[in-house]
Structure formats: C-alpha cells, structure tokens
Tab-separated table of C-alpha atoms in Angstrom:
chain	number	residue	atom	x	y	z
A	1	UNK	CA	60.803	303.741	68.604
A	2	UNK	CA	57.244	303.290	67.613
A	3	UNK	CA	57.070	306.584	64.476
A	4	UNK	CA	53.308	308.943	63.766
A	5	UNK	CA	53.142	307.966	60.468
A	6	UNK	CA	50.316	309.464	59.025
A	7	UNK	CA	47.625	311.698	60.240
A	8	UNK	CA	44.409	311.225	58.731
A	9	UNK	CA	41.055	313.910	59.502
A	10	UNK	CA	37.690	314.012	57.895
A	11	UNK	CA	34.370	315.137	57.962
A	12	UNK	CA	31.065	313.061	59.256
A	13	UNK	CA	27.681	315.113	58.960
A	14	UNK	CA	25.140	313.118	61.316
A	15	UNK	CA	20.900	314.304	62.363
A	16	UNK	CA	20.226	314.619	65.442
A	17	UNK	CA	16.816	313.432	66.781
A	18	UNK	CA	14.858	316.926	67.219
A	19	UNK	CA	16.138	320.203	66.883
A	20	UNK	CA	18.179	321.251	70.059
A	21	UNK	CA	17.832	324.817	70.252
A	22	UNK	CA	20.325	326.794	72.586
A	23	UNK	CA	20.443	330.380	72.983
A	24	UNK	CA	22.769	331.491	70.591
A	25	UNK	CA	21.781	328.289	68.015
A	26	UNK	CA	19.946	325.645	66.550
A	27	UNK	CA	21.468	322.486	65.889
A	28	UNK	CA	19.889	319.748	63.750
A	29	UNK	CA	22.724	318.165	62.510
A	30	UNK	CA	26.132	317.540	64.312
A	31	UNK	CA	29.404	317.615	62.919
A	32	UNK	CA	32.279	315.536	63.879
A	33	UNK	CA	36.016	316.164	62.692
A	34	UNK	CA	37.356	312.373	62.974
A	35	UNK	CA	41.127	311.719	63.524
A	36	UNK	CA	43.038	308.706	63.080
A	37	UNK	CA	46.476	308.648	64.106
A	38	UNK	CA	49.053	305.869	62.262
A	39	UNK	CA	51.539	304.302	63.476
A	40	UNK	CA	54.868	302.562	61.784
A	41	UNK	CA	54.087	299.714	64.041
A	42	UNK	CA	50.432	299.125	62.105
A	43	UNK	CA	48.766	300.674	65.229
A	44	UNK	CA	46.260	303.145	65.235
A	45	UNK	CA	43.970	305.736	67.303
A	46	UNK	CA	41.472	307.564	67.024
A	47	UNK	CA	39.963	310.999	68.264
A	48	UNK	CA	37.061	313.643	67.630
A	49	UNK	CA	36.768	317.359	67.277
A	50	UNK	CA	33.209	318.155	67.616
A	51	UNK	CA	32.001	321.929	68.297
A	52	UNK	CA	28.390	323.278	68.864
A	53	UNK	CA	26.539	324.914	65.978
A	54	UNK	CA	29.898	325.475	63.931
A	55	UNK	CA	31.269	328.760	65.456
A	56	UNK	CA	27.947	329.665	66.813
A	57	UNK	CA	29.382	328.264	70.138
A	58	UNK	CA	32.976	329.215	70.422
A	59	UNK	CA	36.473	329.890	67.901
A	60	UNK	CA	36.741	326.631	66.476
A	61	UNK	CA	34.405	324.739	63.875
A	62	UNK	CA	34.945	320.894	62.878
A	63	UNK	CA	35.726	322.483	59.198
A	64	UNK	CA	38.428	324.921	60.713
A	65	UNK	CA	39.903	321.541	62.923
A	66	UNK	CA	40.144	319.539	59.680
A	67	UNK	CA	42.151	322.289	58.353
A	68	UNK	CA	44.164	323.327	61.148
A	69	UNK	CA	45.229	319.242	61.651
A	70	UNK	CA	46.043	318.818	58.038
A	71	UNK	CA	48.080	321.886	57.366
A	72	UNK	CA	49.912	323.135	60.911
A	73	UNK	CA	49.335	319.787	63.560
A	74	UNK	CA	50.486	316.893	60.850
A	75	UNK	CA	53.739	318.245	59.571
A	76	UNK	CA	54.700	318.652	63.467
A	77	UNK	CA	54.028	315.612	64.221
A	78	UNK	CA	55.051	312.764	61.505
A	79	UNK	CA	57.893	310.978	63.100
A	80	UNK	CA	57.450	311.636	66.012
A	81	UNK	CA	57.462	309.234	68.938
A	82	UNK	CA	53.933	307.779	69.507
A	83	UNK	CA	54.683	305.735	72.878
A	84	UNK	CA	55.167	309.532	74.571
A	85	UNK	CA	52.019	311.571	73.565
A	86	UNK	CA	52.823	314.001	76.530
A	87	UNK	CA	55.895	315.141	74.228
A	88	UNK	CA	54.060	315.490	71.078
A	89	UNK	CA	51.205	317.666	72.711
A	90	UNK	CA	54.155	319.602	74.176
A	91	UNK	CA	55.728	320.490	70.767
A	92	UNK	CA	52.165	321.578	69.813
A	93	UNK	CA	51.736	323.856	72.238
A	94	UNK	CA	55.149	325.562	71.661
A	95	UNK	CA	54.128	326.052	67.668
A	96	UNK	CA	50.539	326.580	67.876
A	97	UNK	CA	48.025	328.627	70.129
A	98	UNK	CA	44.957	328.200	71.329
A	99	UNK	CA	43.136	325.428	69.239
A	100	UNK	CA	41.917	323.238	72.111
A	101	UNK	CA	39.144	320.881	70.349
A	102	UNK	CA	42.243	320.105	67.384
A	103	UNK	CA	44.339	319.435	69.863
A	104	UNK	CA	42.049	317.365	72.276
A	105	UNK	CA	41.019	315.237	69.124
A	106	UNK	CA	45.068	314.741	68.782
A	107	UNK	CA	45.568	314.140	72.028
A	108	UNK	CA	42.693	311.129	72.306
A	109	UNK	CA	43.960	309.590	69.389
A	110	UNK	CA	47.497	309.568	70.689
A	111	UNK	CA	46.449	307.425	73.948
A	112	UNK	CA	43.828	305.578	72.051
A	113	UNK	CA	46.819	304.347	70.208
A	114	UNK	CA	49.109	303.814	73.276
A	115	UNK	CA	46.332	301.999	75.189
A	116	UNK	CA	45.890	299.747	72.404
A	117	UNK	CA	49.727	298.586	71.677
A	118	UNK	CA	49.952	298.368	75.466
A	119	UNK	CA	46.574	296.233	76.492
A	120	UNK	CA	45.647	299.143	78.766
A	121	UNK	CA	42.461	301.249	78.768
A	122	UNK	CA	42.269	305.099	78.162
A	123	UNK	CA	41.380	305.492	81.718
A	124	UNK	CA	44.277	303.324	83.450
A	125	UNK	CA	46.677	305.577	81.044
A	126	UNK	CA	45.106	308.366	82.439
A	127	UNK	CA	45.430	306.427	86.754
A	128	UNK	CA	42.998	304.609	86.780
A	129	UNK	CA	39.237	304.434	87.853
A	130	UNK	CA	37.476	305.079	90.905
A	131	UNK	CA	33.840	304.123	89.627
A	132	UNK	CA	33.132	301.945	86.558
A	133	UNK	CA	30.223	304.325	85.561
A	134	UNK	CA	28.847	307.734	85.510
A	135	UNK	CA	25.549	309.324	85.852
A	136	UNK	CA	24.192	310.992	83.024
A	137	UNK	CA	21.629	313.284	82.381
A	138	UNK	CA	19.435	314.691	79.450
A	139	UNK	CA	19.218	318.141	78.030
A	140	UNK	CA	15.650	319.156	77.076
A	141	UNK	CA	15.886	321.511	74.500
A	142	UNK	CA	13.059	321.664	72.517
A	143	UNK	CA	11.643	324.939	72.977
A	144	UNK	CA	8.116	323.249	74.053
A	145	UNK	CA	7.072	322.355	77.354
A	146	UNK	CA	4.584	319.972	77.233
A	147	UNK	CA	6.975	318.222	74.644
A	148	UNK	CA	9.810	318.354	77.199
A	149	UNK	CA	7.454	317.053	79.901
A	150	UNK	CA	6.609	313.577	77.902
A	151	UNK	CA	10.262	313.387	77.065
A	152	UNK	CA	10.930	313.696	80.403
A	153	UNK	CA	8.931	311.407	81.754
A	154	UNK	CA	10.007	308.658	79.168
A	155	UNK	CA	13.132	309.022	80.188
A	156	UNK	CA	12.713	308.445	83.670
A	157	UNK	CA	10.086	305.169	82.804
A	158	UNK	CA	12.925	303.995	80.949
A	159	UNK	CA	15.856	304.452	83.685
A	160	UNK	CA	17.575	306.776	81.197
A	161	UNK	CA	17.728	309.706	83.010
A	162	UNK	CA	16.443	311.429	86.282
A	163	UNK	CA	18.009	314.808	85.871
A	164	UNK	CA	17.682	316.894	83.337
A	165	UNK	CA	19.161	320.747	82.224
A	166	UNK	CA	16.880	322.925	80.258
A	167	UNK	CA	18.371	325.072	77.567
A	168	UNK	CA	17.149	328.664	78.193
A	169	UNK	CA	17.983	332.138	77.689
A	170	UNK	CA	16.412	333.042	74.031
A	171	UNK	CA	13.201	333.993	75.431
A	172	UNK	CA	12.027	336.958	78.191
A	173	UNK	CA	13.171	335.617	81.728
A	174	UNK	CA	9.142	335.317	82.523
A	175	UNK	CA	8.702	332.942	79.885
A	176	UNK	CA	11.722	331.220	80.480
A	177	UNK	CA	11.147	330.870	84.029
A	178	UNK	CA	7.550	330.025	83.411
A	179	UNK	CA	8.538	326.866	80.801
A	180	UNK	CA	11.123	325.703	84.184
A	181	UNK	CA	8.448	325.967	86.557
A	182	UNK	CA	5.933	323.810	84.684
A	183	UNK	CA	8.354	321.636	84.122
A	184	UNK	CA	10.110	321.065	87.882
A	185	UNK	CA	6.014	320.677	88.700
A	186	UNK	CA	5.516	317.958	86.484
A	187	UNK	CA	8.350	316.175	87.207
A	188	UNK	CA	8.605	316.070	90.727
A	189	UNK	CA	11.477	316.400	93.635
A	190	UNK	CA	12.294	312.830	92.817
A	191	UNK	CA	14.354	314.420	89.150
A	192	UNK	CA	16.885	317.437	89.073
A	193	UNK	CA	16.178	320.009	87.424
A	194	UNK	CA	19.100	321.957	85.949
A	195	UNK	CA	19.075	325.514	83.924
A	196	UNK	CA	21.586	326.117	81.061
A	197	UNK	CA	21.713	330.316	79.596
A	198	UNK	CA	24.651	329.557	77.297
A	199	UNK	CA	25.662	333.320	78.319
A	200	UNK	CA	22.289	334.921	77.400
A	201	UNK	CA	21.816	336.947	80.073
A	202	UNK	CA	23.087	340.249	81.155
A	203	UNK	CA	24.031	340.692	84.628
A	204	UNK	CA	21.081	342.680	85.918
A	205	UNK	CA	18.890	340.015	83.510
A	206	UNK	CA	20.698	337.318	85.268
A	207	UNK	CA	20.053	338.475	88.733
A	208	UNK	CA	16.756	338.286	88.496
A	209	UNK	CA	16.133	335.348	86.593
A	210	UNK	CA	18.321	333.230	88.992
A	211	UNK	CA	16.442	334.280	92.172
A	212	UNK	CA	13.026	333.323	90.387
A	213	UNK	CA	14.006	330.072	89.494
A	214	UNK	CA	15.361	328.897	92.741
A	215	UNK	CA	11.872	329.879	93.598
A	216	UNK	CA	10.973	327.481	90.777
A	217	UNK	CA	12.824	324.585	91.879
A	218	UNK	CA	16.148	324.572	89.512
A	219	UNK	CA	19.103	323.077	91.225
A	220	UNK	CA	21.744	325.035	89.533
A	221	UNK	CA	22.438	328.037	86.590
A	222	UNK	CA	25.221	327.149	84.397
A	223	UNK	CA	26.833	330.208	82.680
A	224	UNK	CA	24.426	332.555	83.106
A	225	UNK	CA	26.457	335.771	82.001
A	226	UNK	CA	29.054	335.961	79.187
A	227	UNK	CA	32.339	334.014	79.399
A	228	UNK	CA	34.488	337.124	79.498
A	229	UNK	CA	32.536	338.786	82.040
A	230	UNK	CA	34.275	337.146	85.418
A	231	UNK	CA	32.998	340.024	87.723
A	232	UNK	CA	29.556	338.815	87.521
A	233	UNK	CA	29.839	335.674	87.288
A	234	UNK	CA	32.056	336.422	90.919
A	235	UNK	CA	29.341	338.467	92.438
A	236	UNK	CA	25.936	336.378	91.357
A	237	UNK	CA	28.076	333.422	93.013
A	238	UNK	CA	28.255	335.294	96.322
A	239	UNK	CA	24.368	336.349	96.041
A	240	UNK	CA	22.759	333.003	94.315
A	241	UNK	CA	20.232	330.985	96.499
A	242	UNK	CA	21.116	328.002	94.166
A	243	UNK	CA	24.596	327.421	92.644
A	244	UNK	CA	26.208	328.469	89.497
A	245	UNK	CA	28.292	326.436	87.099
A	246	UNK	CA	31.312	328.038	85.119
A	247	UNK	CA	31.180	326.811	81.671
A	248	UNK	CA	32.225	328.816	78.787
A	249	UNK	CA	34.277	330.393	80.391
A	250	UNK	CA	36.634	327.708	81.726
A	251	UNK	CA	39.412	327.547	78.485
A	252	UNK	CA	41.914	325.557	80.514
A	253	UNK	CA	43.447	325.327	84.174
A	254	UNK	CA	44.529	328.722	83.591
A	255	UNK	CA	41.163	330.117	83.291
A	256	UNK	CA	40.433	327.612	86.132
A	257	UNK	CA	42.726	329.147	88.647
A	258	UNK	CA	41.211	332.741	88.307
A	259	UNK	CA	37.697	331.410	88.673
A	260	UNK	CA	38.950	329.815	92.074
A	261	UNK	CA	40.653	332.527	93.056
A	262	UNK	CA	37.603	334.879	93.061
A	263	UNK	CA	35.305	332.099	94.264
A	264	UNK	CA	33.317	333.116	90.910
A	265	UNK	CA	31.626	329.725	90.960
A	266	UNK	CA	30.582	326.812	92.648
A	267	UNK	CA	31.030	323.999	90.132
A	268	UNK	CA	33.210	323.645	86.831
A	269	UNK	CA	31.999	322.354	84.010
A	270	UNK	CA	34.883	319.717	82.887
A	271	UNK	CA	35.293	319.753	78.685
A	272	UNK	CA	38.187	317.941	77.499
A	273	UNK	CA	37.943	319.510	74.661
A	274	UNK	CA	37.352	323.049	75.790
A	275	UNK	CA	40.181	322.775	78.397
A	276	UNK	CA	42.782	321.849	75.642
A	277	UNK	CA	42.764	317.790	76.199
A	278	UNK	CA	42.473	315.199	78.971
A	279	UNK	CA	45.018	316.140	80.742
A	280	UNK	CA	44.168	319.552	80.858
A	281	UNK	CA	40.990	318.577	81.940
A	282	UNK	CA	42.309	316.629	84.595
A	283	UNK	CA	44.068	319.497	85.754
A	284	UNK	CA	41.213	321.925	85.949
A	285	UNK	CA	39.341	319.137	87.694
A	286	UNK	CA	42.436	319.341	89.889
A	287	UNK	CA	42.462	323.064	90.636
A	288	UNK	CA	38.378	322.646	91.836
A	289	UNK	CA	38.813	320.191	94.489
A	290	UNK	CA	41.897	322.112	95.806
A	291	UNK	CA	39.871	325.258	95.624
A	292	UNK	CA	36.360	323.253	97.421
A	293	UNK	CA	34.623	323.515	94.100
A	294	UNK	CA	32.524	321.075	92.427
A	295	UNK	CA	32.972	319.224	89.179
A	296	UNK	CA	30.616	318.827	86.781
A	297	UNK	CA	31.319	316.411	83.704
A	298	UNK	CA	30.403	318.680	80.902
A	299	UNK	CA	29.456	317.636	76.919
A	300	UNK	CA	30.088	319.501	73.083
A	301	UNK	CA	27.775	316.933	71.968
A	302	UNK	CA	30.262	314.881	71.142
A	303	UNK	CA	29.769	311.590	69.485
A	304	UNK	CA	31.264	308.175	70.116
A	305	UNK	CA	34.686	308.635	70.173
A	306	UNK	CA	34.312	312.192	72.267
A	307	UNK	CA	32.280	310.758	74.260
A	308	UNK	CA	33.676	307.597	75.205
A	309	UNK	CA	37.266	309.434	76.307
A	310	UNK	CA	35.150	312.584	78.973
A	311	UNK	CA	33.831	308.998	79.956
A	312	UNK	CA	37.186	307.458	80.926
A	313	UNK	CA	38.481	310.956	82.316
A	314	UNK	CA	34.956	311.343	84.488
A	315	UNK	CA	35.638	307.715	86.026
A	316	UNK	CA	39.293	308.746	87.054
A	317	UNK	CA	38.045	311.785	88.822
A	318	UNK	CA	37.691	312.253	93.411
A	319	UNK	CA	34.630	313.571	92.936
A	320	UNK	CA	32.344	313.860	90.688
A	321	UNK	CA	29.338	315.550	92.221
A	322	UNK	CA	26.943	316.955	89.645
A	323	UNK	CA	27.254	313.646	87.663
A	324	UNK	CA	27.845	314.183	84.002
A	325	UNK	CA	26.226	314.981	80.255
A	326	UNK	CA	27.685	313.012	78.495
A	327	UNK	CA	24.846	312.023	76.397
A	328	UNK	CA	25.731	313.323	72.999
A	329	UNK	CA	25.265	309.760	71.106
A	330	UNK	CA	21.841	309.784	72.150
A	331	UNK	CA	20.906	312.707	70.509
A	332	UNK	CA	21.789	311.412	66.872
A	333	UNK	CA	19.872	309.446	64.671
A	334	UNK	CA	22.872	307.273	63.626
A	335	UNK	CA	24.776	305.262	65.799
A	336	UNK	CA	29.089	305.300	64.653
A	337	UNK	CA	30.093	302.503	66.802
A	338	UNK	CA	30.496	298.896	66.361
A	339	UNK	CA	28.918	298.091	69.655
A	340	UNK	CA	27.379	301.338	71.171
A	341	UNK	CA	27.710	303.076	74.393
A	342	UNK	CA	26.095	301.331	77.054
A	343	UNK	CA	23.418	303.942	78.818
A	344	UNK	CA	21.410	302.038	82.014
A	345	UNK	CA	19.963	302.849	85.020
A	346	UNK	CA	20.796	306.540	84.679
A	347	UNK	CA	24.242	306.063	83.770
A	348	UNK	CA	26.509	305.403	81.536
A	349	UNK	CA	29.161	302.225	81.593
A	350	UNK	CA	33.133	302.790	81.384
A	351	UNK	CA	34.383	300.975	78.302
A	352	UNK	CA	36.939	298.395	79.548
A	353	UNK	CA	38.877	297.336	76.465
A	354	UNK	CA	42.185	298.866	75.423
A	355	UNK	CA	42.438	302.097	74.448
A	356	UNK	CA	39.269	303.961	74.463
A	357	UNK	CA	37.648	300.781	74.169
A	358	UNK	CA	35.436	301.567	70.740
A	359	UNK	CA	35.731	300.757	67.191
A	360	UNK	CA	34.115	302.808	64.505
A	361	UNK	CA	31.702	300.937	61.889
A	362	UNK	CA	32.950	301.378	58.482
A	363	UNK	CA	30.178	301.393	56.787
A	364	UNK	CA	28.367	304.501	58.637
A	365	UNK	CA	31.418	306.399	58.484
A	366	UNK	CA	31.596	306.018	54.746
A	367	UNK	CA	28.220	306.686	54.051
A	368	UNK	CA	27.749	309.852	56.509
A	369	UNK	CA	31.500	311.134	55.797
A	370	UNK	CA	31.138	314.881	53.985
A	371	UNK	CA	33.523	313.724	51.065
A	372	UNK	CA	31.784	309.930	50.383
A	373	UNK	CA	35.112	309.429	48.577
A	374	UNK	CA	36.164	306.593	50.901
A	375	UNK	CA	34.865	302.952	49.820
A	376	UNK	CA	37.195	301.095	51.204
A	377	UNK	CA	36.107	300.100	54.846
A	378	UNK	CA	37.987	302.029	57.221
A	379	UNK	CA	41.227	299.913	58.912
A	380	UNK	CA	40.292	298.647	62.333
A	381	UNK	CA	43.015	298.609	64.813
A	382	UNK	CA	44.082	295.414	66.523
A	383	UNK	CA	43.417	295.322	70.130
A	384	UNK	CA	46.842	293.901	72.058
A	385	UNK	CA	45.909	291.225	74.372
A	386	UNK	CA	46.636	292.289	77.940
C-alpha cells in the first residue's frame, strides 16, 4: 500500500493584469492556497484552493484553506491509502463539513498523484475525454466601456476569445444596461455576449434589468438574484426572454437537484471547487443533463493547477454547451507553470501527460509564495512512463 505521507499547503500572492471589479469586489491580486500531497512511494500531487476576493465571494478564503488543511484535513489523512482517493475524500466528509475549495484542492492533488504513479491523465481517471479542448471565453471587467471594447476586439484579432461575460450589477440597471448595449454594438452578432450580477440584484431589480438586456443583445444572466433566494431565481427562469445561469448558488449535487426540480434555471455553472471536488462536479453536471439543463464550465479564477483539472473534468463532460471560463491564468501577470496552458483559436488545449499534466516552476513559486521562507526549489514529481 502506497501511504499520504505528508501534506504540505502554502500561500502564493500573484497581480492580476487590471483590476477585475465584480459586484461585491475588486480583485487586483489573486491568491492561491497550493497543496502538495506526499507519498511513501516518492510520488507526489498537487492541487489549488483559490477563492474570489478572500471572503468577499463566498465562506472560504485561501488563508482559512491553509488553515483548515494543516490543522483538521492532514491529521485525517497521513497514512492513509493514496491509490484510493475516493476513500480518503469519504473519511473527510464524515469528520468535516462544508469546506468545498479545501477539499477540492485535496481531492486534485490526490488524482494528480494517482495519475502520475499510474501513466494516466487526470481526465482518463476521471473516464475519459470526449473533446481534446474547450472553448473559452473572457470576462471584461473593467468598469470602462470603451476600455472593454479595445480589449474585446484584441481578443478576437488574436483568436483568443469570441465570447465574452461582462461583470455587472454595482451600478443603476440603466447604466449597466447602457455599458452592455454599447458593447454587444461594437462587437457584433459574430461574439457572445454574456452578463454576470454576482447576486446584485433584487428580484424586482432583476426583472427589469433582464428584459432590457435581451433587448440589448446579452445571451444569458448568470445569478442575477442572491444564492439563497431559489424562488426567484425559479420564477425569472419561467419569465426570461434569454436564459439564466445558476451559479452561486449551486454548492454541490444537492443544491443541484433542487434547482432541477423547480426548473429554477436553464444552465449550471460547473465549479469543482464550489461543488465540493471533481467528482462532485461531475455529478452536478450529471443531475443537468438528466434534468434537460445546460452546463456551463464555470471559473474562481483559478490559476494553473485549478485550472488545468475544471479543464480535464470539462473534456469528460456529454455536453458542454455554453463552453467554458476557464481563463483564470490569463488574468495574472505571472505565469506558475513550467510550460503554460495552451489558449488558441478560442480554446483552450487538454493537457495530455499524466496526472494533471503540469509542473509548477520553482522559482516563481518561491519568489511569489506569502512566507519566501522556501529556497530550496520545490520537488518535481516524476512522471511514470505509460
């Protein structure tokens, strides 16, 4: 039996490019909690906890996953079998509640490890793919519209991106729908325009602003109301001209299955990390195409690591319909990775290599980790050979 035999978490403060300003937030640096998971056997995996704007977003910070790991997940899980990470994540969730973005980061680096002893990628682990990449698109969140219109535009010169979400909901419903309309104009039909509230609205609020901006041209209103408030979100689904994404609100399959039940949206937004892990993701991803509801691959900003395993679960999914954001590396200044991400022709490649198919560069880690206590270059895992 292949033994966890340590559990190491830390801190890496990186900038992002521009400020990205949400409705609840501002972020202008991101914060990754980084696990690696040791094995007896030499082996090793790795994993990332990565929230939005600290706990401007949701219950859990990276700070808060560093601690929770170190004190409550590691004791739990030294010894135990690393060849059946299904097991381990099941004695987690009979000792501790809720803490989905600690235990996704667990949960990666437990199959980043098992893909890597057995020569198998994170995605075959997980069944295996049905498309070797997935389309990506670009949040504009600036705050300025003729500054979102260049970036825009660049984008699509370059064969980044052709659809885009705008991050809304901070100013009056005019504006807001004013900055969307100038923006769908400039643009064209030829790019998707996509609207994000981040639970700004009320439901009255939100009534109104999604009927003027179908009128606009936006495709789609991701979480316009507040997470807890399922009613509305139920009857603006039955009323909206243009669909509406669950977000926020979806904390797992259970959360998943209520949503479907009262037809309270037409897509999910699919977070590994909000859901509680891949697998849980997979599951929720599950529950919408039994239920005739769309998937959406969603994004906490995640860097490399994050980023790389919502990649590997987006290529194992039926459908994928709304594409994905999984973007997140592109918004940083610094790039983690070895050998980046590979972002063409408006999507984004599948690693193919073992495990999740990355390897961390030692010397940005050490240099942008919080504690700069580590000199030593960070151990790199040996790939098995297939």
């Amino acid at each position: 039996m292949i033994k966890i035999e340590k559990i190491d978490t830390y801190l890496v403060d990186l900038p992002t490019i521009r400020p990205h300003i949400l409705s609840m937030t501002t972020i202008s640096r991101q914060t990754l909690a980084v696990v690696e998971i040791h094995c007896d056997d030499g082996s090793m995996g790795i994993g990332e906890g990565t929230t939005i704007g600290g706990l401007a977003y949701g219950p859990e910070s990276p700070e808060g996953i560093k601690l929770a790991i170190d004190t409550y997940f590691a004791p739990l899980l030294i010894g135990c079998d690393a060849d059946r990470p299904a097991a381990a994540m099941a004695l987690l969730d009979r000792h501790i509640v809720g803490n989905h973005f600690a235990k996704n980061a667990i949960e990666t680096a437990l199959l980043d490890a098992l893909g890597r002893r057995l020569g198998l990628s994170l995605s075959m682990l997980l069944g295996g793919q049905v498309r070797d990449s997935v389309p990506v698109l670009w949040t504009l969140a600036s705050g300025d519209t003729g500054r979102d219109i260049d970036e825009a535009a660049e984008m699509v010169a370059r064969r980044r991106h052709n659809a885009f979400k705008l991050k809304i909901g901070k100013r009056p419903v005019a504006e807001d729908v004013a900055h969307v309309a100038a923006i769908k104009r400039a643009l064209g039909d030829a790019v998707s325009i996509r609207v994000d509230i981040n639970q700004a609205w009320d439901e009255p609020t939100a009534r109104e602003g999604i009927a003027r901006l179908a009128d606009a041209g936006a495709d789609l209103v991701e979480q316009p109301v507040p997470a807890w408030n399922r009613g509305a979100m139920r009857r603006l689904t039955a009323e909206a001209r243009i669909p509406i994404m669950a977000d926020e609100a979806l904390r797992g399959p259970a959360d998943g299955f209520d949503f479907a039940a009262q037809a309270a949206a037409h897509i999910f937004s699919i977070k590994p990390a909000q859901a509680g892990g891949l697998f849980a993701a997979g599951k929720l991803a599950a529950i919408a195409g039994a239920a005739g509801v769309a998937v959406y691959g969603g994004t906490m900003l995640e860097a490399g690591i994050g980023t790389a395993a919502a990649a590997h679960l987006c290529a194992t999914l039926p459908r994928l319909e709304w594409g994905t954001e999984l973007f997140g590396p592109l918004l940083l200044t610094e790039e983690i990775l070895t050998a980046p991400l590979a972002y063409h022709d408006f999507a984004l490649d599948i690693p193919d290599a073992p495990g999740l198919g990355i390897h961390l560069d030692p010397d940005k880690i050490a240099r942008f980790r919080r504690d700069r206590t580590r000199s030593a270059p960070l151990s790199v895992p040996a790939i098995a050979k297939a």
